[in-house]
Amino acid sequence: MRYALLLNYPEAGDVGLSDEDLAAGRAAFDEYLKALNTAGVFVSTEILQPVSVSTTVTTRNGELLIQDGPFADTKEKLGGVFVIEVPNLDAALTWAERCPAAQYGVIEVRPVAVTAQGDEWITPS
Amino acid sequence: MDHPELIGIEASGGTEGGGGTEAGGAGASERDRAGDRARARSLAETAARASYGRLLALLAAPTGDIAMAEDALSDAFEAALTAWPESGIPANPEGWLLTVARNRQRDAWKSAAVRTSMPLDAVPELAGGTAEPDEDTMSAIPDKRLALLFVCAHPAIDPGVRTPLMLQTVLGFEAAQIATAFAVPAPAMAQRLVRAKRRIRDARIPFAVPDADVMPRRLPAVLEAIYGCFAIGSATDPGAGTGAGAGAGADAGAEPEAGMGATADPDSLAGEALYLAETLAGLLPAEPEAAGLAALICLSQARAAGRRDTAGRFVPLDEQDPARWDAALIVRGEAHLRRASSLGRIGRYQLEAAIQSVHCARRITGRVDLAALRALHEGLARIAPTLGALVSLAAVIGESDGPDAGLATLDRIDPGAAQRFQPAWATRAHLLALAGRADEAAAAYDRAIALTTDPAVRAHLADRRA
């Protein structure tokens, strides 16, 4: 079963993190990634740039609306995604618990519904 | 009751009264047939009651799809009602039901597989099943109900729906019956249950008993959900889980939601809680708190008949006639409690059970051991300082050290929390009356009465006030 761990946390700029803080954070994520790979559950990850460079796109009744900023303006923002392949929710929750961002943010665990390979839609089993 | 054993033929004999018999003024052979049908129905109902949860857990475990397992199982029961009167009751009714249900499940899977091109062999239990009822199936059948209980009380499941889920999946209750018990509109309850089951399937909550290292984190939610069933069941039972022996005449000790009064049939719901608790205790023999909860519910339920007099009036704990208590249930509760304490890890439910045990001992000794009661309440307030536990402690201190000491203890409880807590007001009223502060007592009784929904308890408090 494939799960997405959605990392929501206050952005570094908003809470004023120092370079050392960021370096420590990167080291923690480095460890986490190695652990995921060692366990053979890692599928992919994308860590996102801040919402200050985010742009939203909507079309309603054929009308295009492009706006600056994120989809929802909240204190904690979607900052990244880890996709993992594990047998069940308990295993996914254990990995979410180990994610460094769980200590200062909120990890939302969502089962993946469909993914794609080439032109093929695939339902991960 | 701990382990509903396989129902054999003997279950059908002599239990004629079980199913409604439709035999009218028909001829003898027709009456026989109707009798057979009634017998089959009765047996199917017994089977449903005794083994519903076992079969459902087994059917749902491989895929996590509880709704589909429920459909398959109810089809199997339907099939039994048709087949058994014709072909006779199978030697192993449970095994028969399981096989038929599995076949239905496989059919449903096949048609789903056609739609989604999902490989059938992804479900090992479905891949290699037998089409014919297998008489040996049940002897080797694993009991997956424990895993099912952990699924129902999984942290990813809304706490409010955990008890209803248990009632539905382990005991086979309809959503409408559960809705009545929880005083919730039936469609709302049905929707909550459907949503929870979909979540279990789609998020793939595993049907697994947690490993020893996670067990301490996961077990409390299971115990709490069963306790919740009991609390609703005993909502009209002031004195549940308390000592307030004390004739505080209050629901001291019960959780806040208890005592607020559900409108359900409390006796049967408390009975279901007892069944769940004893099932859990039987399946987790190394967990003292599971046995403690079973003991607590046994010992509290044992006094059920004593809580009302013949005229239906409420009788406070210290005035109950022990002759009306259920002696056999007390013995069973004491056995659970002894087993729990032999495991050497004290906990909240064991303490509450021990408090109940002290009250039940009055049946033998004719008196209540106040010192023991007080020590147990102090222990409970220390390890599980719920509002109920704190109020119960105040009541017992009032009993042993005098009303002023009780009131002083009561005053140390956060007033904000106690403001709308009926037992706090009933206890305060009782202690003020004992202290001879009549006006204040009357005012406190008024508050207590206003917070009480059970008419019998209201009448009792009004009597005391007068």
Coordinates of C-alpha atoms in Angstrom, one line a residue:
Chain A
M1 CA 0.0 0.0 0.0
R2 CA 1.3 3.4 -1.0
Y3 CA 1.0 6.3 1.4
A4 CA 1.9 10.0 1.1
L5 CA 3.2 11.7 4.1
L6 CA 2.2 15.3 3.8
L7 CA 4.5 17.5 5.8
N8 CA 2.9 20.6 7.1
Y9 CA 4.9 23.0 9.2
P10 CA 5.6 26.7 9.7
E11 CA 8.1 27.9 7.1
A12 CA 11.7 28.6 8.2
G13 CA 11.4 32.3 7.2
D14 CA 8.3 32.8 9.4
V15 CA 9.9 31.4 12.5
G16 CA 13.4 32.9 11.9
L17 CA 15.6 29.8 11.8
S18 CA 19.3 30.2 11.8
D19 CA 21.7 28.5 9.4
E20 CA 22.7 26.1 12.2
D21 CA 19.0 25.2 12.8
L22 CA 18.6 24.5 9.1
A23 CA 21.8 22.5 8.9
A24 CA 20.6 20.4 11.9
G25 CA 17.2 19.9 10.2
R26 CA 18.9 18.8 6.9
A27 CA 21.0 16.3 8.8
A28 CA 17.9 14.9 10.5
F29 CA 16.1 14.5 7.1
D30 CA 19.3 12.9 5.7
E31 CA 19.1 10.3 8.5
Y32 CA 15.4 9.8 7.8
L33 CA 15.9 9.3 4.1
K34 CA 18.6 6.7 4.8
A35 CA 16.3 4.9 7.2
L36 CA 13.5 4.8 4.6
N37 CA 15.9 3.5 2.0
T38 CA 17.4 0.9 4.3
A39 CA 13.9 -0.3 5.1
G40 CA 13.1 -0.5 1.4
V41 CA 9.9 1.6 1.7
F42 CA 11.0 4.8 0.0
V43 CA 9.2 5.7 -3.2
S44 CA 9.8 9.4 -3.7
T45 CA 9.9 12.8 -2.1
E46 CA 9.5 16.4 -3.0
I47 CA 10.4 19.1 -0.5
L48 CA 8.8 22.4 -1.7
Q49 CA 10.0 25.9 -1.8
P50 CA 8.3 28.5 0.4
V51 CA 4.7 29.6 -0.4
S52 CA 6.1 33.0 -1.2
V53 CA 7.0 31.6 -4.6
S54 CA 3.7 29.8 -5.0
T55 CA 1.2 30.5 -7.7
T56 CA -2.3 29.2 -7.9
V57 CA -4.2 28.5 -11.1
T58 CA -8.0 28.1 -11.4
T59 CA -10.3 27.9 -14.3
R60 CA -14.0 28.5 -13.6
N61 CA -16.5 28.5 -16.5
G62 CA -13.6 28.7 -18.9
E63 CA -12.2 31.7 -17.1
L64 CA -8.6 31.5 -16.1
L65 CA -7.6 32.9 -12.7
I66 CA -3.9 33.1 -11.8
Q67 CA -3.0 34.4 -8.4
D68 CA 0.1 34.7 -6.2
G69 CA 0.3 32.9 -3.0
P70 CA -0.7 29.4 -1.7
F71 CA -4.1 27.7 -1.9
A72 CA -4.8 28.2 1.7
D73 CA -3.2 30.9 3.9
T74 CA -2.5 29.1 7.1
K75 CA 0.3 29.3 9.7
E76 CA 1.4 25.8 8.8
K77 CA 2.0 25.1 5.1
L78 CA 2.4 22.1 3.0
G79 CA 6.2 22.0 2.8
G80 CA 6.9 18.6 1.3
V81 CA 5.8 15.1 0.5
F82 CA 7.3 11.7 1.2
V83 CA 5.8 8.8 -0.7
I84 CA 6.4 5.4 0.9
E85 CA 5.3 1.8 0.1
V86 CA 4.4 -0.1 3.3
P87 CA 2.0 -2.9 4.2
N88 CA -0.6 -0.9 6.2
L89 CA -1.6 2.2 8.0
D90 CA 0.2 1.3 11.2
A91 CA 3.5 1.0 9.3
A92 CA 2.9 4.3 7.6
L93 CA 2.1 6.0 11.0
T94 CA 5.3 4.7 12.4
W95 CA 7.3 6.3 9.6
A96 CA 5.3 9.5 10.0
E97 CA 6.2 9.5 13.7
R98 CA 9.9 9.1 12.8
C99 CA 9.8 12.0 10.3
P100 CA 11.8 15.0 11.8
A101 CA 9.0 17.4 10.8
A102 CA 6.6 15.6 13.2
Q103 CA 8.5 17.4 16.0
Y104 CA 7.6 20.9 14.8
G105 CA 4.8 20.4 12.3
V106 CA 2.0 18.0 11.5
I107 CA 2.3 15.0 9.2
E108 CA -0.8 14.1 7.3
V109 CA -0.8 10.5 6.2
R110 CA -2.9 9.8 3.2
P111 CA -3.2 6.6 1.1
V112 CA -2.3 7.1 -2.5
A113 CA -5.3 6.5 -4.8
V114 CA -3.7 6.3 -8.2
T115 CA -0.3 7.0 -9.6
A116 CA 1.1 7.0 -13.1
Q117 CA 3.9 5.3 -15.0
G118 CA 4.4 6.6 -18.5
D119 CA 1.0 7.0 -19.9
E120 CA -0.5 4.4 -17.6
W121 CA -2.6 5.1 -14.6
I122 CA -1.8 2.6 -11.9
T123 CA -3.7 1.8 -8.7
P124 CA -1.0 0.9 -6.2
S125 CA -2.0 -2.3 -4.3
Chain B
M1 CA -19.5 -16.7 28.0
D2 CA -15.7 -16.0 27.7
H3 CA -15.4 -18.1 24.6
P4 CA -18.7 -18.8 22.9
E5 CA -17.9 -22.3 21.9
L6 CA -18.9 -23.8 18.7
I7 CA -22.6 -24.3 18.6
G8 CA -23.5 -27.9 18.1
I9 CA -26.8 -29.6 17.6
E10 CA -27.5 -29.6 21.3
A11 CA -27.9 -25.8 21.1
S12 CA -31.1 -26.4 19.2
G13 CA -32.7 -28.8 21.6
G14 CA -34.9 -27.4 24.3
T15 CA -34.5 -23.9 23.1
E16 CA -37.8 -24.0 21.2
G17 CA -38.9 -20.7 22.6
G18 CA -36.1 -18.8 20.9
G19 CA -37.6 -18.0 17.6
G20 CA -41.1 -17.0 17.1
T21 CA -43.0 -20.0 15.8
E22 CA -45.4 -19.3 13.0
A23 CA -47.2 -22.6 13.3
G24 CA -50.9 -21.9 13.2
G25 CA -53.8 -24.3 12.9
A26 CA -52.2 -26.2 10.1
G27 CA -52.0 -30.0 9.6
A28 CA -49.5 -32.1 11.6
S29 CA -46.8 -32.4 8.9
E30 CA -47.1 -28.7 8.0
R31 CA -46.8 -27.9 11.7
D32 CA -43.6 -30.1 11.8
R33 CA -42.2 -28.1 9.0
A34 CA -43.0 -24.9 10.6
G35 CA -41.5 -26.2 13.8
D36 CA -38.3 -27.1 11.9
R37 CA -38.2 -23.7 10.4
A38 CA -38.6 -22.1 13.8
R39 CA -35.9 -24.4 15.1
A40 CA -33.6 -23.4 12.3
R41 CA -34.4 -19.8 12.9
S42 CA -33.7 -20.1 16.5
L43 CA -30.5 -21.9 15.9
A44 CA -29.4 -19.4 13.3
E45 CA -30.2 -16.7 15.9
T46 CA -28.2 -18.4 18.5
A47 CA -25.3 -18.8 16.1
A48 CA -25.6 -15.2 15.2
R49 CA -25.4 -14.1 18.7
A50 CA -22.6 -16.5 19.7
S51 CA -20.3 -16.4 16.8
Y52 CA -21.2 -13.3 14.7
G53 CA -18.0 -11.4 15.8
R54 CA -15.8 -14.5 15.3
L55 CA -17.1 -15.0 11.7
L56 CA -17.1 -11.3 10.9
A57 CA -13.5 -10.8 12.1
L58 CA -12.4 -13.8 10.1
L59 CA -14.1 -12.6 6.9
A60 CA -13.0 -9.0 7.2
A61 CA -9.4 -9.5 8.2
P62 CA -7.8 -10.4 4.9
T63 CA -9.1 -7.4 3.0
G64 CA -10.1 -5.0 5.8
D65 CA -13.5 -4.6 4.1
I66 CA -15.9 -4.9 7.0
A67 CA -19.0 -3.8 5.0
M68 CA -18.4 -6.5 2.4
A69 CA -17.9 -9.1 5.1
E70 CA -21.1 -8.0 6.8
D71 CA -23.0 -8.4 3.5
A72 CA -21.5 -11.9 2.9
L73 CA -22.3 -13.0 6.5
S74 CA -25.9 -11.8 6.4
D75 CA -26.3 -13.6 3.0
A76 CA -25.0 -16.7 4.7
F77 CA -27.5 -16.4 7.6
E78 CA -30.3 -15.9 5.0
A79 CA -29.1 -19.0 3.2
A80 CA -29.1 -21.0 6.5
L81 CA -32.7 -20.0 7.0
T82 CA -33.6 -21.5 3.7
A83 CA -31.3 -24.5 3.6
W84 CA -31.4 -25.9 7.2
P85 CA -35.1 -26.7 7.4
E86 CA -34.8 -28.7 4.2
S87 CA -31.5 -30.4 4.6
G88 CA -31.2 -30.5 8.3
I89 CA -29.0 -28.6 10.6
P90 CA -25.3 -29.1 9.7
A91 CA -23.0 -30.8 12.2
N92 CA -20.9 -27.6 12.3
P93 CA -23.3 -24.7 11.7
E94 CA -20.5 -22.1 12.2
G95 CA -18.3 -23.8 9.7
W96 CA -21.2 -23.9 7.3
L97 CA -21.9 -20.2 7.7
L98 CA -18.3 -19.4 7.2
T99 CA -18.0 -21.4 4.0
V100 CA -21.1 -19.9 2.5
A101 CA -20.0 -16.4 3.5
R102 CA -16.6 -16.9 1.9
N103 CA -18.2 -18.1 -1.3
R104 CA -20.3 -14.9 -1.4
Q105 CA -17.3 -12.9 -0.7
R106 CA -15.4 -14.5 -3.5
D107 CA -18.2 -13.9 -5.9
A108 CA -18.2 -10.2 -4.9
W109 CA -14.5 -10.1 -5.4
K110 CA -14.7 -11.7 -8.8
S111 CA -17.1 -9.1 -10.0
A112 CA -15.0 -6.4 -8.4
A113 CA -11.9 -7.8 -10.1
V114 CA -13.6 -7.7 -13.4
R115 CA -14.3 -4.0 -12.9
T116 CA -10.9 -3.0 -11.5
S117 CA -8.6 -5.7 -12.8
M118 CA -7.5 -6.2 -9.3
P119 CA -5.7 -9.6 -9.0
L120 CA -7.7 -12.1 -7.0
D121 CA -4.6 -13.8 -5.6
A122 CA -3.9 -10.5 -3.8
V123 CA -6.3 -12.0 -1.2
P124 CA -4.7 -15.2 -0.1
E125 CA -7.7 -16.3 2.0
L126 CA -9.9 -15.9 -1.0
A127 CA -7.6 -17.5 -3.5
G128 CA -7.8 -21.1 -2.4
G129 CA -11.1 -21.6 -0.7
T130 CA -13.3 -24.7 -0.9
A131 CA -16.8 -24.5 -2.4
E132 CA -18.2 -27.1 -0.1
P133 CA -18.9 -26.5 3.5
D134 CA -15.9 -27.9 5.4
E135 CA -16.7 -29.6 8.7
D136 CA -13.2 -29.2 9.9
T137 CA -12.9 -25.6 9.2
M138 CA -14.0 -24.4 12.6
S139 CA -11.6 -26.6 14.6
A140 CA -8.7 -24.8 13.1
I141 CA -10.3 -21.4 13.0
P142 CA -8.3 -18.6 14.6
D143 CA -10.1 -16.1 16.7
K144 CA -9.5 -12.7 15.1
R145 CA -11.9 -10.9 17.3
L146 CA -9.0 -9.4 19.3
A147 CA -7.6 -7.9 16.1
L148 CA -11.1 -6.6 15.3
L149 CA -11.4 -4.9 18.7
F150 CA -8.1 -3.2 18.1
V151 CA -9.2 -2.1 14.6
C152 CA -12.4 -0.6 16.2
A153 CA -10.4 1.4 18.7
H154 CA -7.6 2.3 16.4
P155 CA -6.1 5.8 16.9
A156 CA -7.1 6.6 13.3
I157 CA -10.8 6.0 14.2
D158 CA -12.9 8.8 15.7
P159 CA -13.2 8.0 19.4
G160 CA -16.9 8.7 19.3
V161 CA -17.6 5.9 16.8
R162 CA -15.3 3.2 18.5
T163 CA -17.9 1.8 20.8
P164 CA -20.7 1.7 18.1
L165 CA -18.3 0.0 15.8
M166 CA -17.6 -2.7 18.4
L167 CA -21.3 -3.2 19.0
Q168 CA -21.9 -3.6 15.3
T169 CA -18.9 -5.7 14.2
V170 CA -18.4 -7.9 17.3
L171 CA -22.0 -8.3 18.4
G172 CA -23.9 -7.8 15.1
F173 CA -26.2 -4.9 16.2
E174 CA -28.0 -2.9 13.6
A175 CA -27.1 0.8 13.2
A176 CA -30.6 1.7 14.3
Q177 CA -30.4 -0.2 17.6
I178 CA -27.0 1.4 18.3
A179 CA -28.5 4.8 17.5
T180 CA -31.2 4.3 20.1
A181 CA -28.7 3.3 22.7
F182 CA -26.6 6.4 22.0
A183 CA -29.6 8.7 21.6
V184 CA -28.5 9.7 18.1
P185 CA -30.8 9.8 15.0
A186 CA -30.5 6.5 13.2
P187 CA -29.3 7.9 9.8
A188 CA -26.6 9.9 11.6
M189 CA -25.3 6.7 13.3
A190 CA -25.5 4.7 10.2
Q191 CA -23.5 7.3 8.3
R192 CA -20.8 7.4 11.0
L193 CA -20.5 3.6 10.9
V194 CA -20.3 3.5 7.2
R195 CA -17.7 6.2 7.1
A196 CA -15.6 4.5 9.8
K197 CA -15.7 1.2 7.9
R198 CA -14.7 2.8 4.7
R199 CA -11.8 4.4 6.5
I200 CA -10.7 1.1 7.9
R201 CA -10.7 -0.4 4.4
D202 CA -9.3 2.5 2.4
A203 CA -6.5 3.6 4.8
R204 CA -5.8 -0.1 5.3
I205 CA -5.9 -0.2 9.1
P206 CA -4.4 -3.6 9.8
F207 CA -6.3 -6.5 11.5
A208 CA -3.5 -7.2 13.8
V209 CA -3.0 -7.4 17.5
P210 CA -0.3 -4.8 18.4
D211 CA 3.1 -6.1 19.4
A212 CA 4.1 -6.1 23.0
D213 CA 6.0 -2.8 22.7
V214 CA 3.0 -0.9 21.3
M215 CA 0.4 -2.7 23.4
P216 CA 0.6 -0.3 26.3
R217 CA -0.2 2.6 23.9
R218 CA -3.0 0.9 22.1
L219 CA -4.8 -1.1 24.8
P220 CA -6.2 1.9 26.8
A221 CA -8.4 2.9 23.8
V222 CA -9.9 -0.6 23.6
L223 CA -10.6 -0.6 27.3
E224 CA -12.0 2.9 27.1
A225 CA -14.4 2.0 24.3
I226 CA -15.7 -1.0 26.2
Y227 CA -15.9 1.1 29.4
G228 CA -17.9 3.7 27.4
C229 CA -20.4 1.0 26.4
F230 CA -20.7 0.1 30.1
A231 CA -21.0 3.8 31.2
I232 CA -23.8 4.4 28.8
G233 CA -25.4 1.1 29.9
S234 CA -25.2 2.2 33.5
A235 CA -26.0 5.9 32.9
T236 CA -29.0 5.5 35.1
D237 CA -27.0 3.8 37.8
P238 CA -25.8 6.3 40.3
G239 CA -23.1 4.6 42.1
A240 CA -21.5 2.9 39.1
G241 CA -17.8 2.8 39.5
T242 CA -17.8 4.6 42.7
G243 CA -17.8 4.3 46.2
A244 CA -19.6 7.1 47.3
G245 CA -21.0 4.4 49.4
A246 CA -21.7 7.0 51.2
G247 CA -25.2 7.4 50.1
A248 CA -24.0 10.5 48.5
G249 CA -26.8 9.3 46.4
A250 CA -24.9 10.6 43.5
D251 CA -23.4 9.3 40.3
A252 CA -20.0 10.0 41.8
G253 CA -17.4 8.0 40.0
A254 CA -19.2 7.6 36.8
E255 CA -17.8 9.6 34.0
P256 CA -19.4 12.9 33.2
E257 CA -21.4 11.6 30.3
A258 CA -22.8 8.9 32.4
G259 CA -25.5 10.1 34.7
M260 CA -26.5 12.6 32.0
G261 CA -28.8 9.9 31.0
A262 CA -29.0 8.0 27.7
T263 CA -32.4 6.9 26.9
A264 CA -31.4 3.4 25.8
D265 CA -32.1 0.1 27.4
P266 CA -29.3 0.3 29.9
D267 CA -29.5 -3.2 31.1
S268 CA -28.8 -4.8 27.8
L269 CA -26.0 -2.3 26.9
A270 CA -24.3 -3.0 30.2
G271 CA -24.7 -6.7 29.4
E272 CA -23.0 -6.2 26.0
A273 CA -20.2 -4.3 27.7
L274 CA -19.8 -7.3 30.0
Y275 CA -19.6 -9.6 27.0
L276 CA -17.0 -7.5 25.3
A277 CA -14.9 -7.1 28.4
E278 CA -14.9 -10.8 29.2
T279 CA -14.1 -11.6 25.6
L280 CA -11.2 -9.2 25.7
A281 CA -10.0 -10.5 29.1
G282 CA -10.2 -14.1 27.7
L283 CA -8.2 -13.1 24.6
L284 CA -5.5 -11.1 26.5
P285 CA -4.8 -13.2 29.5
A286 CA -1.6 -11.4 30.3
E287 CA -3.1 -7.9 30.6
P288 CA -4.3 -7.2 34.1
E289 CA -6.4 -4.1 33.1
A290 CA -8.4 -6.2 30.7
A291 CA -9.3 -8.6 33.6
G292 CA -9.8 -5.5 35.8
L293 CA -12.4 -4.1 33.4
A294 CA -14.2 -7.4 33.2
A295 CA -14.2 -7.5 37.0
L296 CA -15.4 -3.9 37.3
I297 CA -18.3 -4.6 34.9
C298 CA -19.2 -7.9 36.5
L299 CA -19.3 -6.5 40.0
S300 CA -21.2 -3.4 39.0
Q301 CA -23.7 -5.4 36.9
A302 CA -24.2 -7.8 39.8
R303 CA -26.0 -5.0 41.7
A304 CA -28.2 -4.0 38.8
A305 CA -31.4 -5.5 40.3
G306 CA -30.7 -3.8 43.7
R307 CA -30.7 -0.3 42.2
R308 CA -34.5 -0.1 42.0
D309 CA -37.0 -1.2 44.6
T310 CA -40.1 -3.2 43.6
A311 CA -41.9 0.1 42.9
G312 CA -39.2 1.2 40.5
R313 CA -37.8 3.8 42.9
F314 CA -34.1 4.5 42.9
V315 CA -32.2 2.9 45.8
P316 CA -28.8 4.4 46.7
L317 CA -25.9 2.0 47.0
D318 CA -25.7 1.9 50.8
E319 CA -29.4 1.2 51.1
Q320 CA -29.5 -1.6 48.5
D321 CA -30.6 -5.0 49.7
P322 CA -27.7 -7.4 49.0
A323 CA -30.1 -10.3 48.7
R324 CA -31.2 -8.7 45.4
W325 CA -27.6 -8.7 44.0
D326 CA -26.5 -11.4 41.6
A327 CA -24.3 -13.7 43.7
A328 CA -23.0 -15.7 40.7
L329 CA -21.9 -12.6 38.9
I330 CA -20.1 -11.4 42.0
V331 CA -18.2 -14.6 42.2
R332 CA -17.3 -14.3 38.5
G333 CA -16.1 -10.7 39.1
E334 CA -14.0 -11.6 42.1
A335 CA -12.3 -14.3 40.0
H336 CA -11.4 -11.8 37.3
L337 CA -10.1 -9.4 39.9
R338 CA -8.0 -12.1 41.6
R339 CA -6.5 -13.0 38.2
A340 CA -5.8 -9.4 37.5
S341 CA -4.0 -8.7 40.7
S342 CA -2.0 -11.9 40.4
L343 CA -0.4 -10.3 37.3
G344 CA 1.1 -7.6 39.6
R345 CA 0.4 -4.4 37.6
I346 CA -2.2 -2.2 39.2
G347 CA -4.3 0.1 37.1
R348 CA -7.4 2.2 37.0
Y349 CA -9.9 -0.5 36.2
Q350 CA -8.5 -2.9 38.8
L351 CA -8.9 -0.1 41.4
E352 CA -12.4 0.6 40.3
A353 CA -13.2 -3.1 40.4
A354 CA -11.7 -3.3 43.9
I355 CA -14.0 -0.5 45.0
Q356 CA -16.9 -2.4 43.7
S357 CA -15.7 -5.5 45.4
V358 CA -15.6 -3.7 48.8
H359 CA -19.3 -2.8 48.3
C360 CA -20.2 -6.3 47.2
A361 CA -18.6 -7.7 50.3
R362 CA -21.4 -6.2 52.3
R363 CA -23.4 -9.1 51.1
I364 CA -21.3 -11.4 53.2
T365 CA -20.0 -9.1 56.0
G366 CA -23.0 -6.9 56.5
R367 CA -20.8 -3.8 56.6
V368 CA -18.7 -1.6 54.3
D369 CA -15.0 -1.4 55.0
L370 CA -14.6 2.3 54.9
A371 CA -10.8 2.3 55.4
A372 CA -10.3 0.0 52.5
L373 CA -12.7 2.1 50.4
R374 CA -10.8 5.3 51.3
A375 CA -7.4 3.8 50.4
L376 CA -8.7 2.5 47.1
H377 CA -10.3 5.9 46.2
E378 CA -7.1 7.7 47.1
G379 CA -5.2 5.3 44.8
L380 CA -7.7 5.9 42.0
A381 CA -7.5 9.7 42.4
R382 CA -3.8 9.4 42.2
I383 CA -3.4 7.3 39.1
A384 CA -6.6 8.4 37.2
P385 CA -7.6 11.8 38.6
T386 CA -10.9 12.0 36.6
L387 CA -13.6 14.3 37.9
G388 CA -15.6 11.3 38.9
A389 CA -12.7 9.8 40.9
L390 CA -12.1 13.1 42.7
V391 CA -15.7 13.6 43.6
S392 CA -15.9 10.0 44.8
L393 CA -12.9 10.5 47.0
A394 CA -14.5 13.6 48.6
A395 CA -17.6 11.5 49.3
V396 CA -15.7 8.8 50.9
I397 CA -13.6 11.2 53.0
G398 CA -16.9 12.9 54.1
E399 CA -18.1 9.5 55.2
S400 CA -15.0 8.5 57.1
D401 CA -13.7 11.9 58.4
G402 CA -16.9 13.8 58.6
P403 CA -18.7 16.2 56.3
D404 CA -16.4 19.1 56.7
A405 CA -13.4 17.1 55.6
G406 CA -15.4 15.9 52.6
L407 CA -16.5 19.4 51.7
A408 CA -12.9 20.6 52.0
T409 CA -11.8 17.9 49.5
L410 CA -14.6 18.8 47.2
D411 CA -13.6 22.5 47.3
R412 CA -10.1 21.6 46.1
I413 CA -11.6 20.3 42.8
D414 CA -11.4 22.7 39.9
P415 CA -14.8 24.5 40.2
G416 CA -15.0 25.2 36.5
A417 CA -15.0 21.5 35.7
A418 CA -17.3 20.5 38.5
Q419 CA -19.9 23.2 37.7
R420 CA -21.9 21.0 35.4
F421 CA -21.0 17.7 37.0
Q422 CA -24.1 16.2 38.6
P423 CA -22.2 14.0 41.1
A424 CA -20.3 16.9 42.4
W425 CA -23.5 18.7 43.3
A426 CA -25.2 15.6 44.7
T427 CA -22.2 14.9 46.9
R428 CA -22.0 18.5 48.0
A429 CA -25.7 18.5 48.9
H430 CA -25.4 15.3 50.9
L431 CA -22.3 16.6 52.8
L432 CA -23.9 20.0 53.5
A433 CA -27.0 18.3 54.9
L434 CA -24.8 16.1 57.1
A435 CA -23.0 19.3 58.4
G436 CA -26.4 20.8 59.3
R437 CA -26.1 23.5 56.7
A438 CA -29.7 23.1 55.5
D439 CA -30.1 26.2 53.3
E440 CA -26.9 25.5 51.4
A441 CA -27.8 21.9 51.1
A442 CA -31.2 22.7 49.6
A443 CA -29.5 24.9 47.0
A444 CA -27.0 22.2 46.1
Y445 CA -29.8 19.7 45.8
D446 CA -31.6 22.0 43.4
R447 CA -28.5 22.1 41.2
A448 CA -28.1 18.4 41.4
I449 CA -31.7 17.8 40.4
A450 CA -31.4 20.2 37.5
L451 CA -28.5 18.2 36.2
T452 CA -30.2 14.9 36.5
T453 CA -32.1 13.3 33.7
D454 CA -33.2 10.0 35.2
P455 CA -36.6 10.6 36.7
A456 CA -36.1 8.0 39.5
V457 CA -32.8 9.7 40.6
R458 CA -34.5 13.1 40.4
A459 CA -37.3 11.8 42.7
H460 CA -34.7 10.4 45.1
L461 CA -32.8 13.6 45.3
A462 CA -36.0 15.6 45.7
D463 CA -36.9 13.3 48.7
R464 CA -33.5 14.0 50.2
R465 CA -33.9 17.7 49.8
A466 CA -37.2 17.7 51.5

